Tab-separated table of C-alpha atoms and ligand atoms in Angstrom:
chain	number	residue	atom	x	y	z
A	1	MET	CA	103.005	78.092	127.597
A	2	GLU	CA	101.534	81.603	125.237
A	3	ARG	CA	102.222	82.143	121.956
A	4	THR	CA	102.234	85.397	119.865
A	5	PHE	CA	102.194	86.492	115.962
A	6	LEU	CA	105.073	88.371	115.349
A	7	ALA	CA	105.942	89.689	111.506
A	8	VAL	CA	108.267	91.504	110.187
A	9	LYS	CA	106.727	93.763	107.411
A	10	PRO	CA	108.859	93.884	104.466
A	11	ASP	CA	110.254	97.740	104.908
A	12	GLY	CA	111.663	95.620	107.517
A	13	VAL	CA	112.844	93.173	105.583
A	14	GLN	CA	114.703	95.377	102.746
A	15	ARG	CA	115.951	97.224	105.164
A	16	GLY	CA	117.634	94.104	106.652
A	17	LEU	CA	116.250	94.649	110.181
A	18	VAL	CA	115.214	91.033	110.330
A	19	GLY	CA	118.440	89.891	112.126
A	20	ASN	CA	118.497	92.543	114.450
A	21	ILE	CA	114.720	92.568	115.384
A	22	ILE	CA	114.885	88.106	116.164
A	23	GLY	CA	117.816	89.238	118.292
A	24	ARG	CA	115.050	91.427	120.375
A	25	PHE	CA	112.596	88.384	120.860
A	26	GLU	CA	115.950	86.003	121.587
A	27	SER	CA	117.830	88.086	124.406
A	28	LYS	CA	115.115	89.006	126.019
A	29	GLY	CA	114.260	85.136	127.265
A	30	PHE	CA	110.836	84.542	124.341
A	31	GLN	CA	111.958	81.057	122.096
A	32	LEU	CA	111.001	81.281	118.260
A	33	VAL	CA	109.236	78.389	117.837
A	34	GLY	CA	107.942	78.889	113.697
A	35	LEU	CA	109.407	81.027	110.812
A	36	LYS	CA	109.097	81.789	107.479
A	37	LEU	CA	109.199	84.129	104.595
A	38	VAL	CA	105.590	84.367	103.140
A	39	GLN	CA	104.941	86.616	99.704
A	40	VAL	CA	101.529	87.247	101.368
A	41	SER	CA	98.612	86.237	99.094
A	42	ARG	CA	96.348	89.208	98.444
A	43	GLU	CA	93.809	86.588	100.644
A	44	LEU	CA	96.035	86.438	103.565
A	45	ALA	CA	96.435	90.698	104.264
A	46	GLU	CA	92.980	91.172	103.183
A	47	LYS	CA	91.664	88.213	105.832
A	48	HIS	CA	95.169	89.514	108.392
A	49	TYR	CA	94.386	92.964	108.454
A	50	GLY	CA	89.810	92.472	107.993
A	51	GLU	CA	89.456	94.446	111.424
A	52	HIS	CA	90.528	97.534	109.076
A	53	LYS	CA	87.772	96.440	106.015
A	54	GLU	CA	86.135	99.487	106.250
A	55	ARG	CA	88.957	101.792	106.979
A	56	PRO	CA	90.268	104.294	103.987
A	57	PHE	CA	93.740	102.955	104.987
A	58	PHE	CA	93.158	99.696	103.376
A	59	PRO	CA	93.617	99.358	100.452
A	60	GLY	CA	97.265	101.151	101.005
A	61	LEU	CA	97.958	98.968	103.632
A	62	VAL	CA	96.849	95.575	102.084
A	63	ASN	CA	99.210	97.051	99.158
A	64	PHE	CA	101.912	97.714	101.582
A	65	ILE	CA	101.503	94.235	102.938
A	66	THR	CA	101.690	92.042	99.795
A	67	SER	CA	104.576	94.020	97.652
A	68	ALA	CA	107.664	91.900	98.870
A	69	PRO	CA	108.635	88.696	101.461
A	70	VAL	CA	107.989	89.238	104.907
A	71	VAL	CA	108.737	87.187	107.354
A	72	ALA	CA	106.812	86.083	109.725
A	73	MET	CA	107.722	84.317	113.544
A	74	VAL	CA	105.578	82.425	116.690
A	75	TRP	CA	107.444	82.466	119.452
A	76	GLU	CA	106.579	81.340	122.672
A	77	GLY	CA	107.207	82.713	126.866
A	78	LYS	CA	105.297	84.386	129.752
A	79	GLY	CA	103.002	87.162	128.812
A	80	VAL	CA	105.224	87.031	125.485
A	81	ILE	CA	101.284	88.924	123.932
A	82	ALA	CA	102.012	92.278	126.045
A	83	SER	CA	105.838	91.625	125.887
A	84	ALA	CA	106.124	92.154	122.228
A	85	ARG	CA	103.524	94.683	121.736
A	86	LYS	CA	106.038	96.774	124.556
A	87	ILE	CA	109.679	95.383	122.723
A	88	ILE	CA	106.947	96.812	119.064
A	89	GLY	CA	106.115	99.432	120.227
A	90	VAL	CA	102.927	101.753	119.287
A	91	THR	CA	101.960	101.954	115.845
A	92	ASN	CA	102.640	105.700	114.950
A	93	PRO	CA	106.730	105.272	114.696
A	94	LEU	CA	107.143	108.992	115.553
A	95	ASN	CA	104.768	108.555	118.687
A	96	ALA	CA	107.052	105.559	119.660
A	97	GLU	CA	109.687	105.532	122.895
A	98	ASN	CA	112.632	104.954	121.816
A	99	GLY	CA	114.575	101.274	122.357
A	100	THR	CA	111.569	100.310	121.095
A	101	ILE	CA	111.705	98.683	117.723
A	102	ARG	CA	109.569	100.895	115.724
A	103	GLY	CA	110.886	103.820	117.406
A	104	ASP	CA	113.985	103.433	116.493
A	105	PHE	CA	113.936	102.296	112.911
A	106	GLY	CA	111.237	104.202	111.898
A	107	VAL	CA	109.125	107.356	110.590
A	108	ASP	CA	105.623	107.042	109.120
A	109	VAL	CA	102.835	104.716	110.746
A	110	GLY	CA	101.980	103.123	107.157
A	111	ARG	CA	105.424	101.738	107.350
A	112	ASN	CA	105.323	101.134	111.036
A	113	ILE	CA	108.477	97.527	110.429
A	114	ILE	CA	106.774	94.897	112.558
A	115	HIS	CA	103.209	93.540	113.198
A	116	GLY	CA	102.842	92.245	116.792
A	117	SER	CA	98.800	90.147	117.713
A	118	ASP	CA	97.403	92.642	120.190
A	119	ALA	CA	95.089	89.902	122.551
A	120	PRO	CA	95.357	85.814	123.007
A	121	ASP	CA	92.575	86.099	121.306
A	122	THR	CA	94.213	87.370	118.130
A	123	ALA	CA	96.883	85.738	119.024
A	124	GLU	CA	95.196	82.158	118.251
A	125	ARG	CA	93.551	84.009	115.120
A	126	GLU	CA	96.616	85.096	113.913
A	127	ILE	CA	99.231	81.665	114.004
A	128	ALA	CA	96.194	79.265	113.065
A	129	LEU	CA	95.872	82.545	110.312
A	130	TRP	CA	100.028	81.957	109.072
A	131	PHE	CA	100.536	78.521	109.892
A	132	THR	CA	99.420	74.685	110.424
A	133	PRO	CA	100.311	73.334	113.211
A	134	ALA	CA	102.953	70.647	111.909
A	135	GLU	CA	104.981	74.183	110.865
A	136	LEU	CA	105.745	75.220	114.475
A	137	CYS	CA	108.411	73.421	116.459
A	138	ASN	CA	107.749	72.449	120.718
A	139	TRP	CA	111.140	72.374	122.146
A	140	GLN	CA	112.567	72.353	124.874
A	141	PRO	CA	116.203	74.330	124.940
A	142	SER	CA	118.400	73.275	128.164
A	143	ILE	CA	118.413	77.270	128.902
A	144	SER	CA	114.750	78.151	129.571
A	145	THR	CA	116.433	76.659	133.525
A	146	TRP	CA	118.278	79.947	133.429
A	147	ILE	CA	115.644	82.019	132.386
A	148	TYR	CA	111.690	80.068	134.876
B	201	ABT	P1	100.010	95.842	113.273
B	201	ABT	O1	101.329	95.434	113.950
B	201	ABT	O2	100.238	95.976	111.688
B	201	ABT	O3	98.468	95.518	113.357
B	201	ABT	O4	99.740	96.948	114.003
B	201	ABT	P2	99.385	98.172	115.338
B	201	ABT	O5	98.598	96.738	115.571
B	201	ABT	O6	100.152	98.515	115.823
B	201	ABT	O7	98.235	98.943	114.587
B	201	ABT	P3	96.900	98.743	114.040
B	201	ABT	B1	95.454	99.536	114.921
B	201	ABT	O8	95.938	97.285	113.852
B	201	ABT	O9	97.315	98.677	112.310
B	201	ABT	C1	97.313	97.986	111.757
B	201	ABT	C2	98.414	98.807	110.226
B	201	ABT	O10	97.687	99.916	109.722
B	201	ABT	C3	98.423	100.955	109.569
B	201	ABT	N1	97.635	102.439	109.584
B	201	ABT	C4	97.190	101.759	110.624
B	201	ABT	C5	97.611	103.238	109.643
B	201	ABT	O11	98.075	103.093	107.906
B	201	ABT	N2	96.883	104.998	109.570
B	201	ABT	C6	96.368	104.585	110.304
B	201	ABT	O12	95.665	105.487	110.438
B	201	ABT	C7	95.111	103.035	111.092
B	201	ABT	C8	95.355	103.377	112.620
B	201	ABT	C9	99.397	100.839	110.606
B	201	ABT	C10	99.826	99.323	110.295
B	201	ABT	N3	100.705	98.541	109.403
B	201	ABT	N4	101.456	98.955	108.578
B	201	ABT	N5	101.870	99.397	108.564
B	202	MG	MG1	96.888	96.256	114.772
């Protein structure tokens, strides 16, 4: 089954949005397989956002993501990578549709509440970067026969 990496960023944690955000993925029918609160190191932040290393916003991005705890998660389910990106909304919260997480809760591109892997190869890379295999649970809730 497909898996993706999601993280509620420092702004989402500080604003008390963790429960609301987790609830959206649960009620969609996706399954939580990994969850932890992380004070992100600069090393982890620079690896996670490595693709943006040369961009002007990179230093501010690393400062932001290391400024307070984030909630790191792995979610599993059919089409979860693309579906989670739709539930999250586009990068700039001002352009994100109402009903998406960023559309409902954000106004600034540098404070966009949540991260989600953007493709299968990035999902695999990010899950391995943030979680050890022992931190992920392989489990099957009995409700799953009512989803699939
Ligand atoms: P992430 O899920 O954080 O990766 O965001 P998303 O994939 O939607 O967008 P990308 B392009 O990966 O942005 C990464 C972070 O960089 C911030 N950013 C991006 C800016 O601050 N200014 C910019 O011009 C761009 C393009 C937004 C993202 N995170 N935050 N916080
Ligand atoms: Mg991205």
